[in-house]
CSV table of C-alpha atoms in Angstrom, one decimal:
chain,number,residue,atom,x,y,z
K,1,TRP,CA,0.0,0.0,0.0
K,2,LEU,CA,2.9,2.4,0.6
K,3,ALA,CA,4.0,2.1,-3.0
K,4,GLN,CA,0.6,3.3,-4.4
K,5,GLN,CA,0.6,6.6,-6.2
K,6,GLN,CA,-0.8,9.5,-4.3
K,7,MET,CA,-3.3,11.6,-6.3
K,8,VAL,CA,-4.1,15.2,-5.3
K,9,GLU,CA,-7.3,17.0,-6.0
K,10,LEU,CA,-7.6,19.0,-9.2
K,11,PRO,CA,-7.6,22.8,-8.9
K,12,GLY,CA,-11.0,24.6,-9.1
K,13,ALA,CA,-10.2,25.8,-12.6
K,14,ARG,CA,-9.7,22.3,-13.8
K,15,ALA,CA,-12.4,20.5,-11.8
K,16,GLY,CA,-15.4,22.4,-13.4
K,17,GLY,CA,-17.7,25.2,-12.7
K,18,VAL,CA,-15.7,27.7,-14.7
K,19,ALA,CA,-17.0,29.4,-17.9
K,20,PRO,CA,-14.9,29.1,-21.1
K,21,PHE,CA,-11.9,31.4,-21.1
K,22,GLU,CA,-12.3,32.4,-17.5
K,23,ALA,CA,-9.2,30.4,-16.7
K,24,VAL,CA,-6.5,29.8,-19.3
K,25,ALA,CA,-2.9,28.6,-19.6
K,26,CYS,CA,-0.4,30.3,-21.9
K,27,ASN,CA,3.0,29.4,-23.3
K,28,PHE,CA,5.2,30.1,-26.3
K,29,MET,CA,6.4,27.8,-29.1
K,30,GLY,CA,8.7,28.5,-32.0
K,31,PRO,CA,10.5,30.4,-33.4
K,32,TYR,CA,9.5,30.3,-37.1
K,33,GLU,CA,11.2,32.3,-39.8
K,34,VAL,CA,8.9,34.4,-42.0
K,35,LYS,CA,9.4,36.7,-45.0
K,36,GLY,CA,9.5,40.4,-44.5
K,37,MET,CA,6.5,42.3,-45.8
K,38,CYS,CA,8.6,45.0,-47.6
K,39,GLY,CA,11.7,43.0,-48.5
K,40,ILE,CA,11.4,39.4,-49.7
K,41,ARG,CA,15.0,38.6,-48.8
K,42,ARG,CA,14.7,39.9,-45.3
K,43,ARG,CA,13.5,37.3,-42.8
K,44,TYR,CA,12.7,37.5,-39.1
K,45,LYS,CA,11.7,35.2,-36.3
K,46,VAL,CA,8.1,34.9,-35.2
K,47,TRP,CA,6.9,33.0,-32.1
K,48,VAL,CA,3.4,31.5,-31.4
K,49,ALA,CA,1.5,32.3,-28.2
K,50,VAL,CA,-0.6,29.2,-27.3
K,51,TYR,CA,-3.6,29.8,-25.1
K,52,THR,CA,-5.6,26.8,-23.7
K,53,CYS,CA,-8.9,27.0,-21.9
K,54,PHE,CA,-9.1,24.9,-18.7
K,55,SER,CA,-12.8,24.2,-18.9
K,56,SER,CA,-13.4,23.7,-22.7
K,57,ARG,CA,-9.9,22.5,-23.8
K,58,TYR,CA,-10.2,25.1,-26.6
K,59,SER,CA,-6.8,26.2,-28.0
K,60,ILE,CA,-5.9,29.5,-29.6
K,61,LEU,CA,-2.7,30.1,-31.6
K,62,LEU,CA,-1.5,33.7,-32.1
K,63,ALA,CA,1.5,34.7,-34.2
K,64,THR,CA,3.8,37.0,-32.2
K,65,PRO,CA,6.6,39.0,-33.8
K,66,GLY,CA,8.9,38.9,-30.8
K,67,TYR,CA,9.6,37.2,-27.5
K,68,ASP,CA,9.9,40.3,-25.2
K,69,ALA,CA,7.6,41.5,-22.5
K,70,GLU,CA,6.1,44.4,-24.5
K,71,THR,CA,5.2,42.1,-27.5
K,72,PHE,CA,3.6,39.6,-25.1
K,73,ILE,CA,1.5,42.3,-23.6
K,74,THR,CA,0.3,43.4,-27.0
K,75,THR,CA,-0.5,39.8,-28.0
K,76,HIS,CA,-2.3,39.2,-24.7
K,77,LEU,CA,-4.5,42.3,-25.4
K,78,ARG,CA,-5.3,40.8,-28.8
K,79,PHE,CA,-6.5,37.7,-27.0
K,80,CYS,CA,-8.5,39.7,-24.4
K,81,ASN,CA,-10.3,41.8,-27.0
K,82,THR,CA,-11.4,38.7,-28.9
K,83,TYR,CA,-12.5,36.4,-26.1
K,84,ALA,CA,-14.4,36.9,-22.8
K,85,PRO,CA,-12.4,38.5,-19.9
K,86,ARG,CA,-10.6,35.8,-17.9
K,87,THR,CA,-10.0,35.7,-14.1
K,88,LEU,CA,-7.0,33.5,-14.2
K,89,VAL,CA,-4.0,33.2,-16.5
K,90,GLN,CA,-1.4,30.5,-15.7
K,91,VAL,CA,2.1,30.8,-17.2
K,92,ASP,CA,5.3,28.8,-16.8
K,93,PRO,CA,8.3,30.4,-15.0
K,94,GLY,CA,10.0,31.5,-18.3
K,95,PRO,CA,11.9,34.8,-17.8
K,96,ASN,CA,10.1,36.7,-20.6
K,97,LEU,CA,6.5,35.7,-19.5
K,98,VAL,CA,7.3,36.4,-15.9
K,99,ALA,CA,8.7,39.8,-16.8
K,100,ALA,CA,5.5,40.6,-18.7
K,101,ALA,CA,3.3,39.5,-15.8
K,102,GLU,CA,5.2,41.3,-13.1
K,103,ARG,CA,6.0,44.6,-14.9
K,104,PRO,CA,5.1,47.6,-12.7
K,105,ASP,CA,3.0,49.2,-15.5
K,106,TRP,CA,1.1,46.0,-16.3
K,107,GLN,CA,-1.8,47.0,-14.0
K,108,GLU,CA,-2.1,50.2,-16.0
K,109,VAL,CA,-2.2,48.3,-19.3
K,110,VAL,CA,-4.9,45.9,-18.2
K,111,LYS,CA,-6.9,48.7,-16.6
K,112,ALA,CA,-6.8,50.6,-19.8
K,113,ALA,CA,-8.1,47.5,-21.6
K,114,GLY,CA,-10.8,46.9,-19.0
K,115,TYR,CA,-9.4,43.7,-17.6
K,116,GLY,CA,-7.8,44.8,-14.3
K,117,ASP,CA,-9.1,41.9,-12.2
K,118,THR,CA,-7.0,39.2,-14.0
K,119,GLU,CA,-5.0,36.9,-11.6
K,120,TRP,CA,-1.6,35.9,-12.9
K,121,ARG,CA,-0.4,32.5,-11.6
K,122,ILE,CA,3.1,31.4,-12.3
K,123,THR,CA,3.7,27.7,-11.9
K,124,PRO,CA,6.7,26.7,-9.6
K,125,LYS,CA,9.9,25.7,-11.2
K,126,GLY,CA,10.5,21.9,-11.5
K,127,SER,CA,6.8,21.1,-11.9
K,128,PRO,CA,6.0,20.9,-15.6
K,129,TRP,CA,3.0,18.7,-15.0
K,130,ARG,CA,1.1,21.7,-13.6
K,131,HIS,CA,1.4,23.2,-17.1
K,132,GLY,CA,0.7,20.0,-19.0
K,133,GLN,CA,-2.5,20.9,-20.7
K,134,VAL,CA,-1.0,23.8,-22.8
K,135,GLU,CA,2.2,21.7,-23.3
K,136,ARG,CA,0.0,19.0,-24.9
K,137,SER,CA,-1.7,21.6,-27.1
K,138,MET,CA,1.7,22.8,-28.2
K,139,GLY,CA,2.8,19.3,-29.1
K,140,MET,CA,-0.3,18.6,-31.2
K,141,ALA,CA,0.1,22.0,-32.9
K,142,LYS,CA,3.7,21.3,-33.9
K,143,THR,CA,2.6,17.9,-35.2
K,144,SER,CA,-0.2,19.4,-37.2
K,145,LEU,CA,2.0,22.1,-38.6
K,146,HIS,CA,4.6,19.5,-39.7
K,147,ARG,CA,1.9,17.5,-41.5
K,148,LEU,CA,0.3,20.5,-43.2
K,149,LEU,CA,3.6,21.7,-44.5
K,150,GLY,CA,4.5,18.2,-45.7
K,151,GLY,CA,7.6,18.1,-43.6
K,152,HIS,CA,9.0,21.3,-45.2
K,153,THR,CA,10.1,24.5,-43.4
K,154,PHE,CA,7.6,27.3,-43.5
K,155,SER,CA,8.5,29.9,-46.1
K,156,GLY,CA,5.7,32.4,-46.2
K,157,ASP,CA,5.1,35.8,-44.6
K,158,PHE,CA,3.5,36.8,-41.3
K,159,HIS,CA,-0.1,36.8,-42.6
K,160,GLN,CA,0.3,33.4,-44.2
K,161,LEU,CA,1.6,32.0,-40.9
K,162,GLU,CA,-1.5,33.5,-39.1
K,163,ALA,CA,-3.8,31.8,-41.7
K,164,LEU,CA,-2.0,28.5,-41.2
K,165,LEU,CA,-2.3,28.8,-37.4
K,166,LYS,CA,-6.0,29.4,-37.7
K,167,TRP,CA,-6.2,26.1,-39.7
K,168,VAL,CA,-4.2,24.3,-37.1
K,169,SER,CA,-6.3,25.7,-34.3
K,170,TRP,CA,-9.5,24.5,-36.0
K,171,LEU,CA,-7.9,21.0,-36.3
K,172,LEU,CA,-7.0,21.0,-32.6
K,173,ASN,CA,-10.5,22.1,-31.5
K,174,SER,CA,-12.1,19.4,-33.7
K,175,ARG,CA,-10.7,16.6,-31.6
K,176,PRO,CA,-13.2,14.6,-29.5
K,177,ILE,CA,-12.8,15.1,-25.8
K,178,ALA,CA,-16.1,13.5,-24.6
K,179,THR,CA,-19.2,11.7,-25.8
K,180,HIS,CA,-22.9,12.3,-25.3
K,181,SER,CA,-24.7,9.0,-25.3
K,182,MET,CA,-28.5,8.9,-26.0
K,183,THR,CA,-28.7,5.1,-26.3
K,184,GLU,CA,-26.2,2.2,-26.5
K,185,TRP,CA,-25.8,2.7,-30.2
K,186,ASP,CA,-26.6,6.4,-30.6
K,187,PHE,CA,-24.0,8.8,-29.4
K,188,HIS,CA,-22.3,12.1,-30.3
K,189,LEU,CA,-18.6,13.0,-30.0
K,190,ILE,CA,-18.1,16.3,-28.3
K,191,THR,CA,-15.3,18.6,-29.4
K,192,PRO,CA,-14.0,21.9,-28.0
K,193,ASN,CA,-15.7,23.6,-31.1
K,194,ASP,CA,-19.0,22.2,-29.9
K,195,ILE,CA,-18.6,23.7,-26.5
K,196,VAL,CA,-17.4,27.1,-27.5
K,197,LEU,CA,-19.2,27.6,-30.9
K,198,GLY,CA,-22.3,25.6,-30.1
K,199,ARG,CA,-21.9,23.4,-33.2
K,200,ALA,CA,-23.1,20.1,-31.6
K,201,ALA,CA,-25.8,18.5,-33.6
């Protein structure tokens, strides 16, 4: 009995009772090289901010032309202005994300955008399992990108990358995460798109 694995209770944001996008996790993946809009020969690096909703498992991929704190704040405001205001954002202890979340002027930025009550929760170092949901979304996104590109390196511009990320996001959010059974032989697969967009038949 002493060798049995000890399981802890899930946090409230993971156990249920939270509306979509009230509690999300965020991380970066990349970089990817894209063409410059003015000069074709000029290329620069672009990262992808990955947001994953705790309750609906919905994933959002946003192209980000930088890995600094100011660019992350701008990207986060893009996310805030598209989806409902969230009460919790969980990030890993990466130096750039931590700097963005703990900047002295961050409260002024979110106040100006109307989201001043957001709680930033930074996962402790050495505990990657607490950030596992968004890490899994990143792994699936990388696999989908590799398949859509046919194993080749991305060679488009920023807007083409954004369009490709929208396609990947749709594929991720079309995966089944639960079933709704009416009878033994009649059931419906539930996807994150069904939960967020109400597309369930």
